[in-house]
Short mmCIF file of C-alpha atoms in Angstrom, two decimals:
data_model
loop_
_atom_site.label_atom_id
_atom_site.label_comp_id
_atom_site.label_asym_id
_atom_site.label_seq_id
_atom_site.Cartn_x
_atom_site.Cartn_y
_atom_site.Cartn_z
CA UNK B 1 -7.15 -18.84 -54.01
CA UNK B 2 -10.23 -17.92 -56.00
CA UNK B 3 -10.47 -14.41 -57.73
CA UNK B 4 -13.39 -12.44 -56.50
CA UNK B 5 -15.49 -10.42 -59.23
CA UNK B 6 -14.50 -7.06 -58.71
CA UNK B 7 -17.41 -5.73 -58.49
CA UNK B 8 -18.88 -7.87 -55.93
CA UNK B 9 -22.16 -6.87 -54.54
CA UNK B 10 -20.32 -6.81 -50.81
CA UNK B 11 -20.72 -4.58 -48.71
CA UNK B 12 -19.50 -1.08 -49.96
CA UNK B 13 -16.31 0.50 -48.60
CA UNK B 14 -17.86 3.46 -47.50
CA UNK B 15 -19.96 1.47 -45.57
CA UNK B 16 -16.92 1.71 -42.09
CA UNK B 17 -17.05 5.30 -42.88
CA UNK B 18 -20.72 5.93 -42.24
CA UNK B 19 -20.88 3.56 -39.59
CA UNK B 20 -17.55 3.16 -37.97
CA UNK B 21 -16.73 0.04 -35.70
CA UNK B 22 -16.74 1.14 -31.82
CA UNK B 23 -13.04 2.03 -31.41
CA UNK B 24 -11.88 0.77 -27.70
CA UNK B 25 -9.40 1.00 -25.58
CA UNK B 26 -8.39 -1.43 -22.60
CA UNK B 27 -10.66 -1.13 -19.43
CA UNK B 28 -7.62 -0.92 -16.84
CA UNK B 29 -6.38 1.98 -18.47
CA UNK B 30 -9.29 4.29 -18.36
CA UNK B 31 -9.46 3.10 -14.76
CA UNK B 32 -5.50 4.06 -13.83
CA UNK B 33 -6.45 7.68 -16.10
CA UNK B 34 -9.24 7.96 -13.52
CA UNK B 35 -7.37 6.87 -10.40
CA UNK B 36 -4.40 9.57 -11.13
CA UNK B 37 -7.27 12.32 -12.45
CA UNK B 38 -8.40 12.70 -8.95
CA UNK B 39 -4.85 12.79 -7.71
CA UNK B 40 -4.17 15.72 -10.65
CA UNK B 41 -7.59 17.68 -9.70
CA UNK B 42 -6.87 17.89 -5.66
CA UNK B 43 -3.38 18.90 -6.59
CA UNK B 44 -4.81 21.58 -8.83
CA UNK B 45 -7.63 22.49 -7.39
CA UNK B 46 -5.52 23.34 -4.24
CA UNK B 47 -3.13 25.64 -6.88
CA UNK B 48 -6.34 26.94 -7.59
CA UNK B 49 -7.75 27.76 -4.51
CA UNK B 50 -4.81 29.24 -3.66
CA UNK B 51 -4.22 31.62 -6.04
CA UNK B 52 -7.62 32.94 -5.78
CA UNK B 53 -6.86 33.57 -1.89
CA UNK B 54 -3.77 35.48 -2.74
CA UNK B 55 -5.85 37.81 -4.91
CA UNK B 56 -8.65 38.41 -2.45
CA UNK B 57 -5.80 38.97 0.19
CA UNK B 58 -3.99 41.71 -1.96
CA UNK B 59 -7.51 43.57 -2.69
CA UNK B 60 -7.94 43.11 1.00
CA UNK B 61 -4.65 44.51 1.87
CA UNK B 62 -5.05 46.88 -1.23
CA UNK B 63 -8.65 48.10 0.62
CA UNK B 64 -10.99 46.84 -2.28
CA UNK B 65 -12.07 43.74 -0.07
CA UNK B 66 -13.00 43.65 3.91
CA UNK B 67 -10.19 41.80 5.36
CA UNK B 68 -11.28 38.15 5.40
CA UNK B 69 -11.28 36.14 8.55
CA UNK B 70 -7.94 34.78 9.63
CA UNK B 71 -7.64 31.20 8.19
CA UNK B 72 -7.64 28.10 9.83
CA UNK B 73 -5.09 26.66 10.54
CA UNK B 74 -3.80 24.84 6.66
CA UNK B 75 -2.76 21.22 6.89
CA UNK B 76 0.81 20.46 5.33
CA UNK B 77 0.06 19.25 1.81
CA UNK B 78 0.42 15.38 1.74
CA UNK B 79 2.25 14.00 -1.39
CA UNK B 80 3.39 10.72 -0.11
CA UNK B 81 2.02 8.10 -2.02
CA UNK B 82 1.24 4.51 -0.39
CA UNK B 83 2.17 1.96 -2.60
CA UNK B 84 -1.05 -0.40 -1.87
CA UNK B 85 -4.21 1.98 -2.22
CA UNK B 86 -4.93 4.51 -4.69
CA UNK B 87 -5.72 7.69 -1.88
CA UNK B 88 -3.53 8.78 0.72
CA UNK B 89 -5.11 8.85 4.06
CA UNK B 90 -7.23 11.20 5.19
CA UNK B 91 -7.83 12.70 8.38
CA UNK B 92 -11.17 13.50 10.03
CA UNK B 93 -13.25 16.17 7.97
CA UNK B 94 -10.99 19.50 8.87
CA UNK B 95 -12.18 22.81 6.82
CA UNK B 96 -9.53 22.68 4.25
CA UNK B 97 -9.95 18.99 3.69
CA UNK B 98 -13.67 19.58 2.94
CA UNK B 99 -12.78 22.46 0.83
CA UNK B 100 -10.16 20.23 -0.83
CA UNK B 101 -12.85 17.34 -1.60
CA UNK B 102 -15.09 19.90 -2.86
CA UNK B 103 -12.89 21.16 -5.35
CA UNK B 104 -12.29 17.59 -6.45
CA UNK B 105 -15.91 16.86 -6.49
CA UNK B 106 -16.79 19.94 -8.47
CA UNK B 107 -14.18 19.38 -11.15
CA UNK B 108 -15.04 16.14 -11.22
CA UNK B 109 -18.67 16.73 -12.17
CA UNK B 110 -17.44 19.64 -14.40
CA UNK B 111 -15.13 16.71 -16.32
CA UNK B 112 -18.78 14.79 -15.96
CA UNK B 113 -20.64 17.13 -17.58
CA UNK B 114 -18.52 17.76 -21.13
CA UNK B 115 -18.31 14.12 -21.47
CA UNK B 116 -21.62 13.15 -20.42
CA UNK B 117 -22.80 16.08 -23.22
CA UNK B 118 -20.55 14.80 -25.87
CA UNK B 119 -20.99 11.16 -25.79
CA UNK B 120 -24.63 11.33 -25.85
CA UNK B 121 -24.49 13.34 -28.98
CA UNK B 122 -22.70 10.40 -30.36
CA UNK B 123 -25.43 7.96 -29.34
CA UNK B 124 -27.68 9.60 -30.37
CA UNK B 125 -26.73 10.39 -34.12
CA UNK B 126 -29.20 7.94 -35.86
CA UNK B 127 -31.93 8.40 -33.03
CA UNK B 128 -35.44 9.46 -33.59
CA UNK B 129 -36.57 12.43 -31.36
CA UNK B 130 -37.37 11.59 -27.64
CA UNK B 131 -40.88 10.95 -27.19
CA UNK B 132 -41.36 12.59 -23.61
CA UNK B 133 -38.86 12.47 -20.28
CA UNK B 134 -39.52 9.22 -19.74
CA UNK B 135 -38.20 7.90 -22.52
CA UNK B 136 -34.98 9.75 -22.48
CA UNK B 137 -34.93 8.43 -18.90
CA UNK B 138 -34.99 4.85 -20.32
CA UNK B 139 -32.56 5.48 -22.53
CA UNK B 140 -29.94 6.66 -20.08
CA UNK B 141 -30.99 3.72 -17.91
CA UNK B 142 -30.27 1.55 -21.47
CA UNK B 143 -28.40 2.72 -23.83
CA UNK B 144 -25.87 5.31 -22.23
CA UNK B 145 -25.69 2.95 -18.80
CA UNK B 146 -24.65 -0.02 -21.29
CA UNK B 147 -22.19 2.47 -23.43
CA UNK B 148 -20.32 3.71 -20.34
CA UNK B 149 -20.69 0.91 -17.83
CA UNK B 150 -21.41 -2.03 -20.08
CA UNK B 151 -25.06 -3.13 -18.42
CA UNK B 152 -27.76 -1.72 -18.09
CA UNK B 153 -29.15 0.36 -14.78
CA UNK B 154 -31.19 -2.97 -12.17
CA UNK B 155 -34.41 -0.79 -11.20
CA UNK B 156 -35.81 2.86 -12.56
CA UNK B 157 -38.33 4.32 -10.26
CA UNK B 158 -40.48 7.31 -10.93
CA UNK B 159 -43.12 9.29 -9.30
CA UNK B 160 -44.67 10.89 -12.80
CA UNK B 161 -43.74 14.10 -12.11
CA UNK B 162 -40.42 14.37 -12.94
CA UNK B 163 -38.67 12.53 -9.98
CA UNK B 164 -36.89 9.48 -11.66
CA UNK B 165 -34.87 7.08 -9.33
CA UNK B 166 -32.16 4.79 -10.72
CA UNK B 167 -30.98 2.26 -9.06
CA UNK B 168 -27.57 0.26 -9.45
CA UNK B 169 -26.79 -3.24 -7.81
CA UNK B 170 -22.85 -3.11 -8.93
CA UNK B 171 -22.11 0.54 -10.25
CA UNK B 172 -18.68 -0.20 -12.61
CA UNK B 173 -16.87 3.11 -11.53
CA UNK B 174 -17.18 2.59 -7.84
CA UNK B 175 -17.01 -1.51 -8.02
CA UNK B 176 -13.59 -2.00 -7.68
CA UNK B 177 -12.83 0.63 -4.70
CA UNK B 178 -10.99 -0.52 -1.41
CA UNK B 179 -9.51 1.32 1.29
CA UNK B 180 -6.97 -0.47 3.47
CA UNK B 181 -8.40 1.57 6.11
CA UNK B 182 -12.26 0.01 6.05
CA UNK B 183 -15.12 0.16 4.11
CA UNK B 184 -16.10 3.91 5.65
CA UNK B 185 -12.76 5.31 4.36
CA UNK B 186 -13.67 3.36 1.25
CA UNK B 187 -17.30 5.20 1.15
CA UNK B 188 -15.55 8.14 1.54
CA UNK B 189 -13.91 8.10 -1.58
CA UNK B 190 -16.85 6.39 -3.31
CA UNK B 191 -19.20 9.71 -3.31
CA UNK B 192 -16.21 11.32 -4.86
CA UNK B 193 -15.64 9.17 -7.22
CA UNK B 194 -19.09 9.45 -8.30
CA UNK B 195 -19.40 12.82 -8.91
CA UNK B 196 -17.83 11.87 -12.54
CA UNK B 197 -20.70 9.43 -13.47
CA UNK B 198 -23.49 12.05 -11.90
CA UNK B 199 -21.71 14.95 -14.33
CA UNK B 200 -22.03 12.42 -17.09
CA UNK B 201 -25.72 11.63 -16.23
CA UNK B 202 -27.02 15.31 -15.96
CA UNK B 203 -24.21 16.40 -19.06
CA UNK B 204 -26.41 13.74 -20.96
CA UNK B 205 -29.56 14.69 -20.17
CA UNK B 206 -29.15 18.60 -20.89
CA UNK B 207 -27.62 17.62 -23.99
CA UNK B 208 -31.03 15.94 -24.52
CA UNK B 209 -32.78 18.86 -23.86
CA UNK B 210 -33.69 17.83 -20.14
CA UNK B 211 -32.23 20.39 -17.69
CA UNK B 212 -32.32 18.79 -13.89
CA UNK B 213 -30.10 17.56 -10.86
CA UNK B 214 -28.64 14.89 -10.45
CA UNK B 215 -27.77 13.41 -6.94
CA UNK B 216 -26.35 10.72 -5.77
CA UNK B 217 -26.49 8.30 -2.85
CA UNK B 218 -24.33 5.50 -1.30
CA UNK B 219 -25.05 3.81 1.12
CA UNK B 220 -23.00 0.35 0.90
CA UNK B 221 -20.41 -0.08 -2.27
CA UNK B 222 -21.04 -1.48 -4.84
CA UNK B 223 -25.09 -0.48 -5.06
CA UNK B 224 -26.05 3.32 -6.40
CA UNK B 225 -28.76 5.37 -6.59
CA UNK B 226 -29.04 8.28 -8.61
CA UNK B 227 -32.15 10.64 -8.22
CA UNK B 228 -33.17 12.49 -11.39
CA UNK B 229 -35.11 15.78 -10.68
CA UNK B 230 -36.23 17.57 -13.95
CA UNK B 231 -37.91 20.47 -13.97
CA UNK B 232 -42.17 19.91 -13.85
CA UNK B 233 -43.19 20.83 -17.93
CA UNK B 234 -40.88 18.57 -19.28
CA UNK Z 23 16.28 -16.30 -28.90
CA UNK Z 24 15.42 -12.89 -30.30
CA UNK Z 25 11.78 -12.24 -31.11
CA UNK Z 26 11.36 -10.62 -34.14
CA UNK Z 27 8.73 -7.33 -34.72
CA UNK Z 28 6.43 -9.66 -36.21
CA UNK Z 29 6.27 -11.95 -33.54
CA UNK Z 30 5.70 -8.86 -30.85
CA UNK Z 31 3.23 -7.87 -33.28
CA UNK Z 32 1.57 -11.17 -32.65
CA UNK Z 33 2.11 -11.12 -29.07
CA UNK Z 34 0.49 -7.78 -28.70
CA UNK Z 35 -2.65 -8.47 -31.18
CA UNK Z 36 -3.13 -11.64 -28.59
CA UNK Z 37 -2.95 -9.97 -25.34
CA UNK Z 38 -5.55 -7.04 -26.82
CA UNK Z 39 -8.14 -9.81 -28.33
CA UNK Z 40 -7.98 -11.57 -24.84
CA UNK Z 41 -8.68 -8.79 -22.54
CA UNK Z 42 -11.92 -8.88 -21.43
CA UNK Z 43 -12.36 -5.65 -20.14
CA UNK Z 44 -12.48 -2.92 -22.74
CA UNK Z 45 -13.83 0.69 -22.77
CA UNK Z 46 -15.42 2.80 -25.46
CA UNK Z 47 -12.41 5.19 -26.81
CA UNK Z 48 -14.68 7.97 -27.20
CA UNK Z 49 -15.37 8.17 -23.43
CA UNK Z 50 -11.39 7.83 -23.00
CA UNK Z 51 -10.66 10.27 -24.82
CA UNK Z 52 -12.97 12.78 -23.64
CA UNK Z 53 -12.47 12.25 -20.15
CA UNK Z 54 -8.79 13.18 -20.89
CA UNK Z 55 -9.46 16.00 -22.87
CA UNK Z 56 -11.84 17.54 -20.62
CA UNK Z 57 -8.76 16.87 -17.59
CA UNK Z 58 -6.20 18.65 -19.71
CA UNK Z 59 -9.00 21.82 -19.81
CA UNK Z 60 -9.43 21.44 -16.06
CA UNK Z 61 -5.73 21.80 -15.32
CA UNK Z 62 -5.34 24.68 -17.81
CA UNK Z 63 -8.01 26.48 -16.12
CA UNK Z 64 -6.29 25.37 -12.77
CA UNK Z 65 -2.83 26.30 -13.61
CA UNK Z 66 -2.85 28.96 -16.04
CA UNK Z 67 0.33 27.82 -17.66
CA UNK Z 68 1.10 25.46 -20.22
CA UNK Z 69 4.21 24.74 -19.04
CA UNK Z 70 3.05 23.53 -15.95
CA UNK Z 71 0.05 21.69 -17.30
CA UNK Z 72 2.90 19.94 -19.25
CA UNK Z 73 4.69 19.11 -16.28
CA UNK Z 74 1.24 17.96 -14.05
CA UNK Z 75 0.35 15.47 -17.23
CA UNK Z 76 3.84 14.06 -17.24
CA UNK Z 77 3.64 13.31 -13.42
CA UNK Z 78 0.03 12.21 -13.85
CA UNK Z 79 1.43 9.36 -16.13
CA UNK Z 80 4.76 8.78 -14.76
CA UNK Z 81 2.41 7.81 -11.49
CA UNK Z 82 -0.08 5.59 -13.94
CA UNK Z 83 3.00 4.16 -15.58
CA UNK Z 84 4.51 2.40 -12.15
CA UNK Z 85 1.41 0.82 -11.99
CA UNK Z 86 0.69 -0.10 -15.83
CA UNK Z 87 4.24 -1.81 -16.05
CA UNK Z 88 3.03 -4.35 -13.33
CA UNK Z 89 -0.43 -5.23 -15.17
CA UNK Z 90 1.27 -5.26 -18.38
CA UNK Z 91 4.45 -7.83 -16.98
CA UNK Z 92 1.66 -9.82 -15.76
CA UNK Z 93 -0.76 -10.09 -18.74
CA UNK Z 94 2.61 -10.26 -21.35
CA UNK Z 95 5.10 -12.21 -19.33
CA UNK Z 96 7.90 -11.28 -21.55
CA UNK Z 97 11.56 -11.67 -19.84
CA UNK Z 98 14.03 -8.92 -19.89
CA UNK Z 99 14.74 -7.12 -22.89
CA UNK Z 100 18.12 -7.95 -24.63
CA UNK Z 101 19.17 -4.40 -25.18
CA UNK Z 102 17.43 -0.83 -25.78
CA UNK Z 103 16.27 -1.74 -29.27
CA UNK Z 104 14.15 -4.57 -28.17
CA UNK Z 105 13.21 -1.93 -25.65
CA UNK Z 106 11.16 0.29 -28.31
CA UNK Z 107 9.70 -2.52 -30.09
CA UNK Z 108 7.97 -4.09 -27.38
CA UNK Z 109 6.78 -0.44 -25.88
CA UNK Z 110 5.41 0.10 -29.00
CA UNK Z 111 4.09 -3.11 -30.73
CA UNK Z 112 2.83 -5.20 -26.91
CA UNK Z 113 2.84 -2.10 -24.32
CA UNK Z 114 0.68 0.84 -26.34
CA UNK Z 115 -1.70 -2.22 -29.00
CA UNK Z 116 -2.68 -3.84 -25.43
CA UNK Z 117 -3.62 -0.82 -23.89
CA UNK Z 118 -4.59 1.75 -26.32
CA UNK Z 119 -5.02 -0.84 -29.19
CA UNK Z 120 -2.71 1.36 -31.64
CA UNK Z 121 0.52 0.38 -33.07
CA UNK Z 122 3.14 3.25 -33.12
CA UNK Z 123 5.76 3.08 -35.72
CA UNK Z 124 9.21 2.31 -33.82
CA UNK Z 125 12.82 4.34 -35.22
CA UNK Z 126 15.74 2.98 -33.62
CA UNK Z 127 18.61 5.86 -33.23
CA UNK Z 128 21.85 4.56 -32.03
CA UNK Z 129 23.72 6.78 -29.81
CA UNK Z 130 26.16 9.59 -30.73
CA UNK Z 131 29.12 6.20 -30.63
CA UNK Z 132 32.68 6.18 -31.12
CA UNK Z 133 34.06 5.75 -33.95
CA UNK Z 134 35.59 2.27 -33.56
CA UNK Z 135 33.23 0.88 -30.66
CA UNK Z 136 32.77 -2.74 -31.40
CA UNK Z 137 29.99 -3.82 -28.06
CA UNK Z 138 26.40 -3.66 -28.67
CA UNK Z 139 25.03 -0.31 -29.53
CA UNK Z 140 21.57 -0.97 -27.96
CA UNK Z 141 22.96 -1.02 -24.70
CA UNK Z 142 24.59 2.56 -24.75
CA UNK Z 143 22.83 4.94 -22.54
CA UNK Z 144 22.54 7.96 -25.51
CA UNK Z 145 20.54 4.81 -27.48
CA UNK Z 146 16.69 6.45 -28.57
CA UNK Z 147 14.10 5.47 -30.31
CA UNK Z 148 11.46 7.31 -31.79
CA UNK Z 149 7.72 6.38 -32.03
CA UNK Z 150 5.66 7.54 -34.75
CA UNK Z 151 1.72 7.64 -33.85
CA UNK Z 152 -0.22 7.63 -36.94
CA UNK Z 153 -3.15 7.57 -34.64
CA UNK Z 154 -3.56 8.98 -31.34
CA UNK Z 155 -6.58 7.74 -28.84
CA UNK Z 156 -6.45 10.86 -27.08
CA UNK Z 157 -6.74 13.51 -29.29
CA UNK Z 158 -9.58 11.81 -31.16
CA UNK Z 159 -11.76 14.89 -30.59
CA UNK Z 160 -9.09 17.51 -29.78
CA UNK Z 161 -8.75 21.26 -31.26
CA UNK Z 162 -5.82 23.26 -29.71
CA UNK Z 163 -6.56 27.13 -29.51
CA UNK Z 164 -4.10 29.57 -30.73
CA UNK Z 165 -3.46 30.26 -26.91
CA UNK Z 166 -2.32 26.53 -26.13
CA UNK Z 167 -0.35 26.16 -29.15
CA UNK Z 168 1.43 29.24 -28.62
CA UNK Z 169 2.06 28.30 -25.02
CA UNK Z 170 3.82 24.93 -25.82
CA UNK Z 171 0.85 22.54 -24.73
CA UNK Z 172 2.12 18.78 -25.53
CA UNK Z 173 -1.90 17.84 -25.50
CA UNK Z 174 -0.65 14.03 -24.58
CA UNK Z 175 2.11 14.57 -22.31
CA UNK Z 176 0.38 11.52 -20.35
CA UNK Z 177 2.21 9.20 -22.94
CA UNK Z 178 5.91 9.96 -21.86
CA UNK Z 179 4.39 9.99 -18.62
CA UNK Z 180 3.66 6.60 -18.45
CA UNK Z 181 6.97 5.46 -20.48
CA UNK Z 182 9.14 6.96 -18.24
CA UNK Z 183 7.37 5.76 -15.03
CA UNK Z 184 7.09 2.39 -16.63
CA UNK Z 185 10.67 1.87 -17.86
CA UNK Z 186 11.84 3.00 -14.84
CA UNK Z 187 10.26 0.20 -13.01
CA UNK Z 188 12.05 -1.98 -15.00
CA UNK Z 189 15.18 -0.59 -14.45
CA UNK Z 190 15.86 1.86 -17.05
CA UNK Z 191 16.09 6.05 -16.40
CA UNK Z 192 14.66 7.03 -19.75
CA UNK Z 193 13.54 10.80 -21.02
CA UNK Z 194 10.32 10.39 -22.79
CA UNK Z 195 9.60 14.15 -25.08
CA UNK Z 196 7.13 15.12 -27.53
CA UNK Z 197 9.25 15.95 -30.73
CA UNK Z 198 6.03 16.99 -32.80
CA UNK Z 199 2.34 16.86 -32.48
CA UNK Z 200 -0.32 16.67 -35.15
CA UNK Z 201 -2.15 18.54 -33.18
CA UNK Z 202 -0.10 21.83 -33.39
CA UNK Z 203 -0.23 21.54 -36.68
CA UNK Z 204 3.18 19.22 -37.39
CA UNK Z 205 3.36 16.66 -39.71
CA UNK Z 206 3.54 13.64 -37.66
CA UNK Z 207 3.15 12.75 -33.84
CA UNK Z 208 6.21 11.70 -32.45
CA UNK Z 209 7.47 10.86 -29.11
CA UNK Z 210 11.30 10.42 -28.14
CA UNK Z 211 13.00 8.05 -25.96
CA UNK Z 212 15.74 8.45 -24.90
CA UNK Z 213 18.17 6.06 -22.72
CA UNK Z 214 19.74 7.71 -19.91
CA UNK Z 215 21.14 4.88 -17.86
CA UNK Z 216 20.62 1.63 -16.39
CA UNK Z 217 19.23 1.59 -12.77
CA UNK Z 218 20.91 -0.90 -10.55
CA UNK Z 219 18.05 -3.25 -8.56
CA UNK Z 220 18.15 -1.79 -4.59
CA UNK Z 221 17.97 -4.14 -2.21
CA UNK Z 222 15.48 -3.42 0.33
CA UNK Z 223 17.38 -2.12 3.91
CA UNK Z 224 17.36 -5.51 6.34
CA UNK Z 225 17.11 -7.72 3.43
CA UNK Z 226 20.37 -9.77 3.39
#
């Protein structure tokens, strides 16, 4: 074993601090967080949704509110879990289903939208300022698509005035879903699934400084598009 | 043969550096953050927040125990003890990549007991996270730390649904969080009882 000069011209200590190595954490168990997340937010968006009907029924009854209409009939809660797929099933669009999936959707996009904010902050520590839309576009489609979903986005459309359309040939959040009841139950779940990734995109892009909508369109899994709209004098 | 903590310390260095699927920690951590918000808003009580996270990972455990049995193929633990080290040296460095400190309690034993101590249910161990994935970016307002919020419930979550699957009725607690301003983060684990295997009905 050789002695090393102590002072060595290697790199300096400090030098992790500034720059610290990408901490990571196992794929599968981000994916189980995300799997049971979704269970969690229909669970609690339902306690949610609840207790705001219970206060607009007692300032109904208490005369503040008009009476709301009587509700429609409320399907039994299903907790049972199925031991192959990740969703219980789900029966034709009913109102409070849709309601249900909306909460979901919403919350998921509101989860989206803190991360999608946060993490680009991150990236974009050492960055020079963005140039104009179109290159914060490509840097979603680069350097954000590669940090979340390890490649990069397969085709980025635009129209020049402020329409930007990403396309994705294997989208990594929705690659891996299956429904044991078909691939239309399995699209079902897809576009809510998605909502997380679209929060993330538009979180990202306001962080940027690029205020627009995000939407989102499946039409067989595991391909994605994403439409960008940001507002014209950006 | 009994494995020692530096050879599960191998084992679970091996099975992180060969999965091949690994997410940035930043983007774990504040997709679970910004979940624990959601249900706060949801719930408007701690204590049930608590409870929802614990489900949430007792329901990812069941699943995690199957990945990890197949990715680790370790057989049956000996007794309790061997329990704790490979939960924390194989189970939490494959999947969060941090290595808890492990503190073996035996249980409150008579006096003259001779048998194995590991084996007692009343046998704990305590696990010491110097480190803690999901807090990375995590501030608790005066609100949630007077309310009791255990920020990473999810952990005994898991642990609990994941033992059980292999047999073992365990209570999983917080005993202190850095995060509420304690010293140390530190999850108990405590050994209720040993769950006999069920035959399935019609299987003879």
């Amino acid at each position: 074993m050789t002695s090393r000069p102590l002072h060595s011209p290697a790199p300096s200590p400090l030098a992790p601090l500034a720059d610290p190595p990408v901490r990571l954490v196992d794929g599968a168990a981000m994916d189980y967080l995300l799997i049971e997340a979704v269970n969690a937010l229909r669970a609690s968006s339902a306690v949610a949704a609840a207790r705001a009907k219970k206060i607009e029924q007692e300032m109904a009854e208490a005369g503040i509110l008009p009476l709301p209409p009587p509700p429609p009939p409320m399907k039994p809660q299903q907790s049972h879990r199925d031991s192959v797929g990740s969703m219980t099933s789900r029966t034709p669009a009913t109102s409070p289903d849709n309601e249900e999936d909306e909460g979901v959707r919403t919350r998921l996009e509101a989860i989206g939208l803190h991360v999608g904010g946060n993490f680009v902050e991150r990236l974009c520590r050492d960055r020079p300022l963005f140039g104009d839309s179109l290159d914060a576009i490509k840097f979603v489609c680069k350097e954000l698509w590669v940090s979340c979903w390890d490649k990069q986005v397969d085709n980025l459309r635009t129209n020049h005035r402020g329409v930007f359309v990403l396309q994705d040939n294997t989208f990594k959040p929705i690659s891996r879903i299956s429904s044991w009841q078909g691939r239309s139950e399995a699209l079902k779940h897809a576009k809510i699934y998605v909502a997380l990734p679209a929060g993330l995109i538009r979180g990202a892009l306001a962080r940027i400084g690029l205020h627009g909508t995000v939407t989102t369109e499946i039409t067989s899994l595991p391909h994605c598009t994403f439409q960008i709209k940001l507002p014209k004098n950006s | 043969m009994a494995t020692t903590s530096k050879q599960y310390k191998a084992i679970g260095e091996d099975i992180w550096k060969g999965r091949t699927e690994k997410t940035n920690a930043e983007l774990f951590a504040l997709t679970y953050g910004a979940l624990v918000v959601q249900l706060i808003q949801d719930y408007e009580d701690y204590a049930e927040v608590n409870k929802q996270l614990e489900k949430m990972g007792y329901n990812i455990g069941i699943r995690l125990i199957e990945d990890f049995l197949a990715r680790s193929s370790l057989g049956r633990c000996a007794d309790f003890r061997e329990v704790g080290e490979v939960v924390a040296k194989v189970g939490f460095k494959s999947f969060l990549n941090i290595t808890p400190v492990v503190t073996h309690t035996a249980p409150p034993s008579r006096p003259n007991s001779t048998h194995q101590q590991g084996n007692v249910a009343g046998s704990s161990f305590v696990l010491t996270l110097d480190e803690n994935p999901l807090a990375e970016f995590v501030e608790l307002p005066e609100e949630a730390l007077d309310g009791g919020l255990w920020f990473s419930n999810v952990l005994c979550g898991v642990i609990r649904g994941a033992l059980e699957m292999v047999q073992m009725q365990v209570q999983a607690e917080f005993l202190s969080d850095v995060l509420r301003g304690d010293e140390s983060t530190e999850i108990r684990v405590t050994l209720l009882k040993y769950l006999e295997e069920e035959v399935p009905v019609g299987d003879d």
